CSV table of C-alpha atoms and ligand atoms in Angstrom, one decimal:
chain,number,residue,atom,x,y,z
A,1,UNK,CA,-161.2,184.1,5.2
A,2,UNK,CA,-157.6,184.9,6.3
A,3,UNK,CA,-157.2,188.3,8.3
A,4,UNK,CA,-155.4,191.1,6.7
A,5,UNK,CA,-152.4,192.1,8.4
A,6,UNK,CA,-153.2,196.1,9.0
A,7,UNK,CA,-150.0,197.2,10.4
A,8,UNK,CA,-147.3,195.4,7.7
A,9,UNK,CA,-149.5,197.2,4.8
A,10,UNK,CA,-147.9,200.4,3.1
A,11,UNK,CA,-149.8,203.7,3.5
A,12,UNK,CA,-151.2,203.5,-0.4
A,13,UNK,CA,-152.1,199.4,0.5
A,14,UNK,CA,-154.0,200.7,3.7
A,15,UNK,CA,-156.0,203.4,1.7
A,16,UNK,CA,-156.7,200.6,-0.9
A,17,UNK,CA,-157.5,198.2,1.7
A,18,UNK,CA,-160.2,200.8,3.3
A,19,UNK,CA,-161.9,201.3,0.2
A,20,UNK,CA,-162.1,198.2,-0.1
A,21,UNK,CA,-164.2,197.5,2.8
A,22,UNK,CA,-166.9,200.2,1.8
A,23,UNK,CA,-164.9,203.0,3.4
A,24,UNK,CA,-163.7,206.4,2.3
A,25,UNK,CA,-160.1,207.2,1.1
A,26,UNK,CA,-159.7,209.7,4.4
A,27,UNK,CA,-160.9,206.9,6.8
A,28,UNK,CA,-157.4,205.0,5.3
A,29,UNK,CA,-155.1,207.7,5.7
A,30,UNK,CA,-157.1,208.6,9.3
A,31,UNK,CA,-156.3,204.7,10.1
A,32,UNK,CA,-152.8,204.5,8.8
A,33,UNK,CA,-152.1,208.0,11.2
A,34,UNK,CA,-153.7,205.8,14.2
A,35,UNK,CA,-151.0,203.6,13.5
A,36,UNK,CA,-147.9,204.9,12.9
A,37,UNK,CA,-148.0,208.2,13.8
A,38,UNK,CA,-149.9,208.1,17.1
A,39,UNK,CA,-148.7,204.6,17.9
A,40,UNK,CA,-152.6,203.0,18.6
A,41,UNK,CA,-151.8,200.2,20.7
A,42,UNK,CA,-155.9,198.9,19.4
A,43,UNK,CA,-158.6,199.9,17.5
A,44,UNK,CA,-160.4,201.4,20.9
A,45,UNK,CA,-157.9,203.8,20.9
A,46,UNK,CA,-158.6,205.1,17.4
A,47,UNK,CA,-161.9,207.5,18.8
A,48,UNK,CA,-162.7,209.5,15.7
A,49,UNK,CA,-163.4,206.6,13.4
A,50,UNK,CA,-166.8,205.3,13.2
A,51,UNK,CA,-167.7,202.5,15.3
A,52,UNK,CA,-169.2,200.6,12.5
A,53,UNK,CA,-165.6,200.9,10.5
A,54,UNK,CA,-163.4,200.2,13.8
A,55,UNK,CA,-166.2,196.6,14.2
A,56,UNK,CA,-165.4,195.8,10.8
A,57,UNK,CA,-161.6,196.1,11.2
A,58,UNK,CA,-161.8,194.1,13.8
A,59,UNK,CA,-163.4,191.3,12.1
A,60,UNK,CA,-160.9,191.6,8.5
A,61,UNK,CA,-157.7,192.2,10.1
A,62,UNK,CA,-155.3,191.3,13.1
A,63,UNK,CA,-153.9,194.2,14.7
A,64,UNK,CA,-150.2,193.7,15.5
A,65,UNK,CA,-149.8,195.1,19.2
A,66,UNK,CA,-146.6,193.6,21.1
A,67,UNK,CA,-147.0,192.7,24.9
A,68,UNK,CA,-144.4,194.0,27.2
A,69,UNK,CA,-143.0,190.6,29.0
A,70,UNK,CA,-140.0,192.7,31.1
A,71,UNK,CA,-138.2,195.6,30.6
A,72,UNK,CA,-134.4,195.7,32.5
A,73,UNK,CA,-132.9,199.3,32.9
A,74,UNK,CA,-129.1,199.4,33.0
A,75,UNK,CA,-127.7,201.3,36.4
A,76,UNK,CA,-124.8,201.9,34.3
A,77,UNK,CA,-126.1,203.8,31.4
A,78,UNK,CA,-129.8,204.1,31.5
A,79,UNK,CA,-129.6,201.3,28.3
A,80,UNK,CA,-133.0,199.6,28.4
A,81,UNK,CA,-134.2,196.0,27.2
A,82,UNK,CA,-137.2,194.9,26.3
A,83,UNK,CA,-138.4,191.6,26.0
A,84,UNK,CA,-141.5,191.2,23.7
A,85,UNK,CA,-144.7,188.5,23.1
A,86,UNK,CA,-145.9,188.1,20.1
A,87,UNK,CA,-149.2,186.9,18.9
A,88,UNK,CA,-148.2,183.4,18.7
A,89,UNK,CA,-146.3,182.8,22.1
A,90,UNK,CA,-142.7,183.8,20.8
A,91,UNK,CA,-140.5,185.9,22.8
A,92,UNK,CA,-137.9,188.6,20.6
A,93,UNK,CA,-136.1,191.4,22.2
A,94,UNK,CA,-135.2,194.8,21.1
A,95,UNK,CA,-133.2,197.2,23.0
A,96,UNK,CA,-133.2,201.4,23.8
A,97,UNK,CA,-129.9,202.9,24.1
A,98,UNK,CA,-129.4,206.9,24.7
A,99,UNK,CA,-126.6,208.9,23.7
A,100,UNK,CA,-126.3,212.9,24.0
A,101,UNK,CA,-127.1,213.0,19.8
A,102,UNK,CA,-130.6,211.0,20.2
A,103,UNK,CA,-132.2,207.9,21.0
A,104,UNK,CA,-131.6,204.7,18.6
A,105,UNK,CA,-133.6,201.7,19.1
A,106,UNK,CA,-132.0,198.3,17.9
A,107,UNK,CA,-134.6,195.8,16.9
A,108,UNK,CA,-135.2,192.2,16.5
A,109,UNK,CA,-135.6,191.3,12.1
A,110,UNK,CA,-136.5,187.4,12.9
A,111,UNK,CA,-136.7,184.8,16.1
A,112,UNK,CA,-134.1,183.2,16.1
A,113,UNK,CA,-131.2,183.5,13.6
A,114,UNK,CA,-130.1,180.2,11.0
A,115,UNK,CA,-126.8,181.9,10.0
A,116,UNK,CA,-124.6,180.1,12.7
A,117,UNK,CA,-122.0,182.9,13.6
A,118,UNK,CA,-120.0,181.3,16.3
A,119,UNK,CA,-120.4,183.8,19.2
A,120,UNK,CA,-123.6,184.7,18.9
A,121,UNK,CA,-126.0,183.5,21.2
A,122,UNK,CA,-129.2,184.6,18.8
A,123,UNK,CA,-128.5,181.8,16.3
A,124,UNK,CA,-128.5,178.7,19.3
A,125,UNK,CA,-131.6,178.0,19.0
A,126,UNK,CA,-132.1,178.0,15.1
A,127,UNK,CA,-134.5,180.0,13.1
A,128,UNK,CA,-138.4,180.1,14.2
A,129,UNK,CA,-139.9,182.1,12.2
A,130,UNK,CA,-139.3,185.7,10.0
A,131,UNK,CA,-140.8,188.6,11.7
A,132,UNK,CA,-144.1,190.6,10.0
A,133,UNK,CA,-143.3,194.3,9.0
A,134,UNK,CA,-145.5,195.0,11.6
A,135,UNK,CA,-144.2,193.4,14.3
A,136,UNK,CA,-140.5,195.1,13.3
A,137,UNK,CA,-142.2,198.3,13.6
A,138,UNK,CA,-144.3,197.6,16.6
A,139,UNK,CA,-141.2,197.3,18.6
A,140,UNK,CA,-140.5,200.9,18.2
A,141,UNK,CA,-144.1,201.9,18.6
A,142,UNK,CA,-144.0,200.4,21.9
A,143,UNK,CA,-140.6,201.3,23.7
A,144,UNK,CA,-141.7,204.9,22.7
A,145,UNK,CA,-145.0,204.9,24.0
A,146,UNK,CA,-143.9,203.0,26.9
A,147,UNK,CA,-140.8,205.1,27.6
A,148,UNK,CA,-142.0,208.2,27.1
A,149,UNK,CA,-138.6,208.9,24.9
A,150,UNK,CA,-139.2,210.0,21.1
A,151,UNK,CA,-137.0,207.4,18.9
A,152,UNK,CA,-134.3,209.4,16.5
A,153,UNK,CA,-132.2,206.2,15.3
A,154,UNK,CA,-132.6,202.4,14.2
A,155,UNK,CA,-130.4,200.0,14.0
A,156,UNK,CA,-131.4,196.4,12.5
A,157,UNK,CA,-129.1,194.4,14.9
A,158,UNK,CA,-131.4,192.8,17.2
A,159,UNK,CA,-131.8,188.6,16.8
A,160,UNK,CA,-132.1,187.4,13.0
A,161,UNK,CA,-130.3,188.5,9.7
A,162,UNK,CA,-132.5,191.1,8.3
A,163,UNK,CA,-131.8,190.2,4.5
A,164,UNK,CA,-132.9,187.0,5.1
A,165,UNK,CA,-136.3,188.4,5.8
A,166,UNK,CA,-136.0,190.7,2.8
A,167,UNK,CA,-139.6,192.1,1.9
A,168,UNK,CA,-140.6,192.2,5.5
A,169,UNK,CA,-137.9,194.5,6.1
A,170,UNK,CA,-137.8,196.8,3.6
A,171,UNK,CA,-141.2,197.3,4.1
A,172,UNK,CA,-140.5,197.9,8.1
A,173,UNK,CA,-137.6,200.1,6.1
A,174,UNK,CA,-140.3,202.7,4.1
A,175,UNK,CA,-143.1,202.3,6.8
A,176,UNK,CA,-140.3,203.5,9.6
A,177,UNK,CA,-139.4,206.3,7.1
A,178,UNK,CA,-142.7,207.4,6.3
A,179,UNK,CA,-143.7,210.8,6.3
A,180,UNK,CA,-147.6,210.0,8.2
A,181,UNK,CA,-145.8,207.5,10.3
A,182,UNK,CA,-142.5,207.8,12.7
A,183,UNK,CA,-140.7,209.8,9.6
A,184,UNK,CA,-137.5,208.7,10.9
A,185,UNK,CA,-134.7,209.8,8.2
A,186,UNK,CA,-133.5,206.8,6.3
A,187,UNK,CA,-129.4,208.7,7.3
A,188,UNK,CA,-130.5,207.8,10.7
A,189,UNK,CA,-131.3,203.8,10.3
A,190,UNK,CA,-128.8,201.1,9.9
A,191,UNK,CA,-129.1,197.6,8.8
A,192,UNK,CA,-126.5,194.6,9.4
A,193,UNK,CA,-125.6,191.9,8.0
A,194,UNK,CA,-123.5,188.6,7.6
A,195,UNK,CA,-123.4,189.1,3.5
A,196,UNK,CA,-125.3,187.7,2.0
A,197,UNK,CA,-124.2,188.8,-1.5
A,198,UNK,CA,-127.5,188.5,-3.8
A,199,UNK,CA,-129.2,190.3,-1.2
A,200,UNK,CA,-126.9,193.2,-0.7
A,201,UNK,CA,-127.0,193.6,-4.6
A,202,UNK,CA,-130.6,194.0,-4.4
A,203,UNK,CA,-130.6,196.4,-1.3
A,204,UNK,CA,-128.3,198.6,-3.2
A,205,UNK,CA,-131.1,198.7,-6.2
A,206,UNK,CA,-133.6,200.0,-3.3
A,207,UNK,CA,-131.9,204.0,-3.7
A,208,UNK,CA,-132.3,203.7,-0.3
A,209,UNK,CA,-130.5,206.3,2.4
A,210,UNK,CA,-129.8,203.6,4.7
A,211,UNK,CA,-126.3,202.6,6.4
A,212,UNK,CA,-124.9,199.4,5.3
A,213,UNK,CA,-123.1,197.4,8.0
A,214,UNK,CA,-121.3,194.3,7.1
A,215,UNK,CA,-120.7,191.8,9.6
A,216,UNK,CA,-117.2,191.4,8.6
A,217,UNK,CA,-115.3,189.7,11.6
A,218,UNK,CA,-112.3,188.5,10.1
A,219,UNK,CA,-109.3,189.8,7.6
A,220,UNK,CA,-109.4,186.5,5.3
A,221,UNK,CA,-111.4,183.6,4.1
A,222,UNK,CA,-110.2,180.7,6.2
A,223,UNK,CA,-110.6,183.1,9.1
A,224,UNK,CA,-113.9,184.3,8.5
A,225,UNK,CA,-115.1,180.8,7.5
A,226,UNK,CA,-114.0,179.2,11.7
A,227,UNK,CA,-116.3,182.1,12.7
A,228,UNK,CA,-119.4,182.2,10.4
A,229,UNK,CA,-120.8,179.6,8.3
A,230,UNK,CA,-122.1,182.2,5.7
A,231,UNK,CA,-118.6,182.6,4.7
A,232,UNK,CA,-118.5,178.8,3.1
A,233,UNK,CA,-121.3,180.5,0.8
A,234,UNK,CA,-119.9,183.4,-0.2
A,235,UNK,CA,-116.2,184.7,-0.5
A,236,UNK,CA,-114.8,187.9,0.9
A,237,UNK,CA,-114.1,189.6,-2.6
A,238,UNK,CA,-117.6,189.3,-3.6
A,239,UNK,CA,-118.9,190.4,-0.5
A,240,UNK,CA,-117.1,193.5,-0.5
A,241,UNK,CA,-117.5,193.9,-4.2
A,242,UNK,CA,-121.5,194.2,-2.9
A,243,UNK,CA,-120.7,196.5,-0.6
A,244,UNK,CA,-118.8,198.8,-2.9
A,245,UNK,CA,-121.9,198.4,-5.3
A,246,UNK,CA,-123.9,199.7,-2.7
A,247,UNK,CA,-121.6,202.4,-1.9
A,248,UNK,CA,-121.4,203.3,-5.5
A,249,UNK,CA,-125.3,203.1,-5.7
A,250,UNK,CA,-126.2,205.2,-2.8
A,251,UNK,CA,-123.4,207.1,-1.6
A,252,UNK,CA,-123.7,206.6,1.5
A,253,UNK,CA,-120.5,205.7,3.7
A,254,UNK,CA,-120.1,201.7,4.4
A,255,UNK,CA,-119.6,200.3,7.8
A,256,UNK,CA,-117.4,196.9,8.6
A,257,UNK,CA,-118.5,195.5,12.1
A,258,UNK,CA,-115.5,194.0,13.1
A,259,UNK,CA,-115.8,191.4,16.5
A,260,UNK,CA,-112.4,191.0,17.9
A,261,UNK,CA,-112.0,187.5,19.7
A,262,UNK,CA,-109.4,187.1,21.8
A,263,UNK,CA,-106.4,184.7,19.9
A,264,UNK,CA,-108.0,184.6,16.6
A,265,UNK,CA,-108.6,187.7,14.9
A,266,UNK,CA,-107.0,189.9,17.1
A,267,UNK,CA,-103.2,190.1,16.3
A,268,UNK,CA,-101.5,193.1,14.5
A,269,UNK,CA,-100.4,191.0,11.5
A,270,UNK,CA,-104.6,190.3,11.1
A,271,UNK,CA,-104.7,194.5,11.3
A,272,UNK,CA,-102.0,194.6,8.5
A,273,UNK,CA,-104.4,192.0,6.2
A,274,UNK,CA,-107.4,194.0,6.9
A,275,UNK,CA,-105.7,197.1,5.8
A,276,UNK,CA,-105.3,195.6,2.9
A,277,UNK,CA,-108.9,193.9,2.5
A,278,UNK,CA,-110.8,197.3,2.8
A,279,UNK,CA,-108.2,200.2,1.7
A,280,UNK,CA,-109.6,202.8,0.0
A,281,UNK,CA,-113.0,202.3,0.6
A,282,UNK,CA,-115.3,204.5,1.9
A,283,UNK,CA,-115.4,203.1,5.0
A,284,UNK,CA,-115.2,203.4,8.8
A,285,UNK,CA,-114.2,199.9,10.9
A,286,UNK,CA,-116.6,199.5,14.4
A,287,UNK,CA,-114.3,197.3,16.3
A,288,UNK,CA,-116.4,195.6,18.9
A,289,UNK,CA,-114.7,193.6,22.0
A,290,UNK,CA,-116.6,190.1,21.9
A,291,UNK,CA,-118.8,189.5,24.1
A,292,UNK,CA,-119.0,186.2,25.9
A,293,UNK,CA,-121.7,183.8,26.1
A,294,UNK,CA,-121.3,180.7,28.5
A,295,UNK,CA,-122.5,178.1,25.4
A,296,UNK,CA,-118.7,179.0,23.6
A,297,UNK,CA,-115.4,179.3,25.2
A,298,UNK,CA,-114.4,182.9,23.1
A,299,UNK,CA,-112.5,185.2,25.6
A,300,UNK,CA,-112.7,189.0,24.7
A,301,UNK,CA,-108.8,190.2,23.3
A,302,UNK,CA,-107.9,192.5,26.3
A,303,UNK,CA,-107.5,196.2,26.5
A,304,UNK,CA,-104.3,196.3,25.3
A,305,UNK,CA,-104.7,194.4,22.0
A,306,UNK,CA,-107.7,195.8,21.3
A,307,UNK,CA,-106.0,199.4,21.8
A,308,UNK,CA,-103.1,198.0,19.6
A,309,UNK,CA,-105.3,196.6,17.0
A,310,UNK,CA,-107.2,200.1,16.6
A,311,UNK,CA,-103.8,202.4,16.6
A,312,UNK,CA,-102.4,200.1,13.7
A,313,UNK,CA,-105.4,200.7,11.8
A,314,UNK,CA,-105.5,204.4,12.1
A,315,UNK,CA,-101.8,204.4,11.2
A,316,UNK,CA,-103.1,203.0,7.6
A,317,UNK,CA,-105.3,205.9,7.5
A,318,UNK,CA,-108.4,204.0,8.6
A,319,UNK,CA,-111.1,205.7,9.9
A,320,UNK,CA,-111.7,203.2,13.3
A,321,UNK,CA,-114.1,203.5,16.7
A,322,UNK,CA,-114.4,200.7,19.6
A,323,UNK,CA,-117.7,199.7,20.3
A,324,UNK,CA,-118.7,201.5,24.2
A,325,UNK,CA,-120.7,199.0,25.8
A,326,UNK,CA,-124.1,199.4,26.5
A,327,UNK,CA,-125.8,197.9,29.3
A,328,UNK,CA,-123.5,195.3,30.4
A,329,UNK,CA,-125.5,194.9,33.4
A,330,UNK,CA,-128.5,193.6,31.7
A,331,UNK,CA,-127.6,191.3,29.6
A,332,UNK,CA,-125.8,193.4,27.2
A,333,UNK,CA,-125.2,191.3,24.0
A,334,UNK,CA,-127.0,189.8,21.2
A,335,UNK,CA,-129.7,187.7,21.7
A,336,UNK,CA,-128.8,187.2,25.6
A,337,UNK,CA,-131.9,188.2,27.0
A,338,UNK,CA,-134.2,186.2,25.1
A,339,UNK,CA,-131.6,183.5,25.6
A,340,UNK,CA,-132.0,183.6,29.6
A,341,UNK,CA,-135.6,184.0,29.1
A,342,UNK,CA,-136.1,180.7,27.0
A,343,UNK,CA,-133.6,179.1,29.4
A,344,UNK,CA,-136.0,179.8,32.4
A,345,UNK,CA,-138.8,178.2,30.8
A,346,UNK,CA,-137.7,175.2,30.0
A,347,UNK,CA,-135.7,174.7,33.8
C,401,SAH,N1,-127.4,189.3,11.4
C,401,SAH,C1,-126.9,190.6,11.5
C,401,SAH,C2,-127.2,191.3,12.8
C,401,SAH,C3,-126.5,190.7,13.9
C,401,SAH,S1,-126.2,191.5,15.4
C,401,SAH,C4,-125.4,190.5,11.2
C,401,SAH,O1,-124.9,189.4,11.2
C,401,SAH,O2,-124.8,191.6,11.0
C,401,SAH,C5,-125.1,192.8,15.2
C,401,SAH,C6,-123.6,192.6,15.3
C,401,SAH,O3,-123.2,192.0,16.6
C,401,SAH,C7,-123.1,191.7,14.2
C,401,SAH,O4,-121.9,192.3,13.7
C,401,SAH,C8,-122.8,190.4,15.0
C,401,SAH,O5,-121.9,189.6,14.4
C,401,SAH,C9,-122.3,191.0,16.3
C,401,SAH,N2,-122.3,190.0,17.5
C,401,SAH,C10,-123.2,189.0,17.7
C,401,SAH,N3,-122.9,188.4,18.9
C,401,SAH,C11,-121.8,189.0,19.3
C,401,SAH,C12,-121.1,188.8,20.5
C,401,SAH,N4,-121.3,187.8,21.4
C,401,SAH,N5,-120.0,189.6,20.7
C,401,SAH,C13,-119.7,190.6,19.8
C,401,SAH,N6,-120.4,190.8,18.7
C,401,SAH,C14,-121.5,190.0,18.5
C-alpha cells in the first residue's frame, strides 16, 4: 500500500480522503485546520480527534514534518536561515527576512536546481529531486512556529526553479493561500523564474494574484545565453511576450530580476538595450549586486556602476530598486548555506 501524502492534499482532497477512511466530513476539515492553520508538527498534537482516527492516519499517510538542522541569525539585520531535513536525508534551506511592512519567508521549490545559471551556487550540485507540496509549505509552518513571528510574505526564490516543479507548486500556491490554512494573500507571494516560456503561459491561465518575477539578467540574447543555459532554449522576445501574457491575464505588475556582474552586464550602453527590451511594460527592474560564490570568478560591478546603471534607467522612466542585502553575515545568497553544509559532509 503506498502512504498518502496528508499535507500536499487540497482542503476538498483531505475531506475526501477522510471519508474515505470511514470518517466524517468535519473530522477532514478538523484535520486539514491541524495542519495548516495551527501548524501540527504530528498527529499527537492534534488532541480533539479520536484516537482511533489519529492510529489510522498514522498507518495510511506520511506526515510531512521538517527537522530543524541549524538556524543562523544575522547580527546585521535580524535575517534568519534555516537549514532543513527532510524525510529522506536531504538538506534544503529557506530563509526569514523582516522588514517594517511584514515578514516574507523565501523558500526552497526543489533540491538542487538543473537550470545552470552561472552564479548561482544552488544549481552546482544538479537537480535531486522536486519538492512535495507539503514539504514547500512545511517550511513556513516551521520558521513560524519556531520563531514565534507570524509570516505576511513569500517569495519562491529559495534553491530550484519553481515551474519546473509545476503541480507541486501551485498546489503549495492555493494551500499557502487558503482560507483554513495560513490565508496568506496571493498580492503578498512571489514566484521567480529563469523562463521557461510554456510554463509561464500556463501560470498565467492559473487567474492567479501572484507576482511574476523573471530572472532576466541580461539586455540581449548572446548575453543572456554566457549567463544562463535556459536562454539556448528559449529566446528573449518570447519570454517577455509570456510575461506580458501574464500581465495581460492577471493584471498584476511584472517584475525583471536583473543580477548585475561586474564587466558583463553592467555598462550604461547594456542600460540603454534594456531600455529598449522592456519599455512600456508594466514593470519595475530589481537590480541585484551579484553575489560571489568561490566555485566562479564573477566580481560584483561596484557602487558606482551599479548607482550609474540605476540613474540611467530611471532617466528612461523605468521604475528601478537595488536589492538591500540581507544577511550577508550568514551566508547571504542563493543556495550558499546548503552549499557549506554539503561541503562539510563530505570533508
Ligand atoms: N529559479 C528561480 C529562483 C532563483 S533564486 C529563478 O531563476 O528566478 C532568485 C534570484 O536570485 C534569481 O533571479 C537568481 O538568478 C538570483 N541569483 C542566484 N544566485 C545569485 C547570486 N550569486 N548573485 C545574485 N543573484 C543571484
Amino acid at each position: 500500500m503506498t502512504l498518502i501524502d496528508i499535507k500536499s492534499l487540497s482542503y476538498e482532497k483531505v475531506l475526501e480522503t477522510v471519508q474515505d477512511m470511514g470518517e466524517k466530513a468535519f473530522r477532514g476539515k478538523q484535520l486539514y485546520e491541524w495542519m495548516h492553520g495551527k501548524l501540527a508538527a504530528s498527529y499527537d498534537e492534534m488532541t480533539n480527534l479520536p484516537k482511533s482516527f489519529r492510529d489510522k492516519l498514522k498507518e495510511q499517510t506520511v506526515y510531512t514534518s521538517l527537522d530543524i538542522v541549524e538556524v543562523l541569525t544575522s547580527r546585521i539585520d535580524g535575517t534568519q536561515k534555516y537549514l532543513f531535513r527532510l524525510a529522506d536525508g536531504h538538506v534544503i534551506e529557506s530563509v526569514l527576512m523582516k522588514y517594517k511592512h511584514g515578514n516574507s519567508v523565501c523558500v526552497s521549490s526543489q533540491v538542487g536546481c538543473r537550470m545552470g545559471c552561472r552564479f548561482c551556487a544552488s544549481t552546482l550540485g544538479g537537480l535531486n529531486r522536486n519538492l512535495t507540496t507539503g514539504e514547500i509549505l512545511d517550511q513556513i509552518y516551521r520558521i513560524q512556529v519556531h520563531s514565534g513571528e507570524r509570516v505576511s510574505n513569500v517569495v519562491i526564490m529559495g534553491t530550484g526553479e519553481p515551474l519546473d516543479n509545476y503541480d507541486n507548486v501551485l498546489g503549495f500556491l492555493h494551500g499557502i493561500s487558503d482560507e483554513y490554512g495560513l490565508n496568506i494573500s496571493q498580492r503578498n507571494i512571489t514566484l521567480s523564474t529563469c523562463g521557461l516560456v510554456p510554463r509561464i503561459h500556463d501560470l498565467a491561465g492559473e487567474h492567479l494574484q501572484i507576482t511574476l518575477a523573471l530572472s532576466l539578467h541580461a539586455p540581449n540574447d548572446e548575453k543572456r545565453r554566457a549567463l544562463m543555459p535556459i536562454a539556448n532554449k528559449y529566446e528573449l522576445k518570447d519570454v517577455l511576450a509570456a510575461c506580458q501574457e501574464y500581465y495581460d491575464k492577471t493584471g498584476r505588475r511584472l517584475t525583471f530580476e536583473y543580477s548585475l556582474v561586474g564587466g558583463q552586464n553592467d555598462s550604461e550602453e547594456d542600460a540603454a538595450q534594456l531600455n529598449s527590451l522592456i519599455h512600456g511594460m508594466n514593470c519595475h527592474v530589481n537590480l541585484i549586486p551579484v553575489n560571489p560564490i568561490k566555485e566562479r570568478d564573477f566580481v560584483q560591478s561596484n557602487k558606482k556602476v551599479i548607482d550609474k546603471f540605476k540613474n540611467k534607467l530611471e532617466k528612461y522612466g523605468i521604475n528601478v530598486t537595488i536589492r538591500r542585502e540581507m544577511g550577508r553575515d550568514i551566508h547571504g545568497a542563493c543556495g550558499q548555506l546548503r552549499q557549506s553544509y554539503l561541503e562539510s559532509e563530505t570533508t
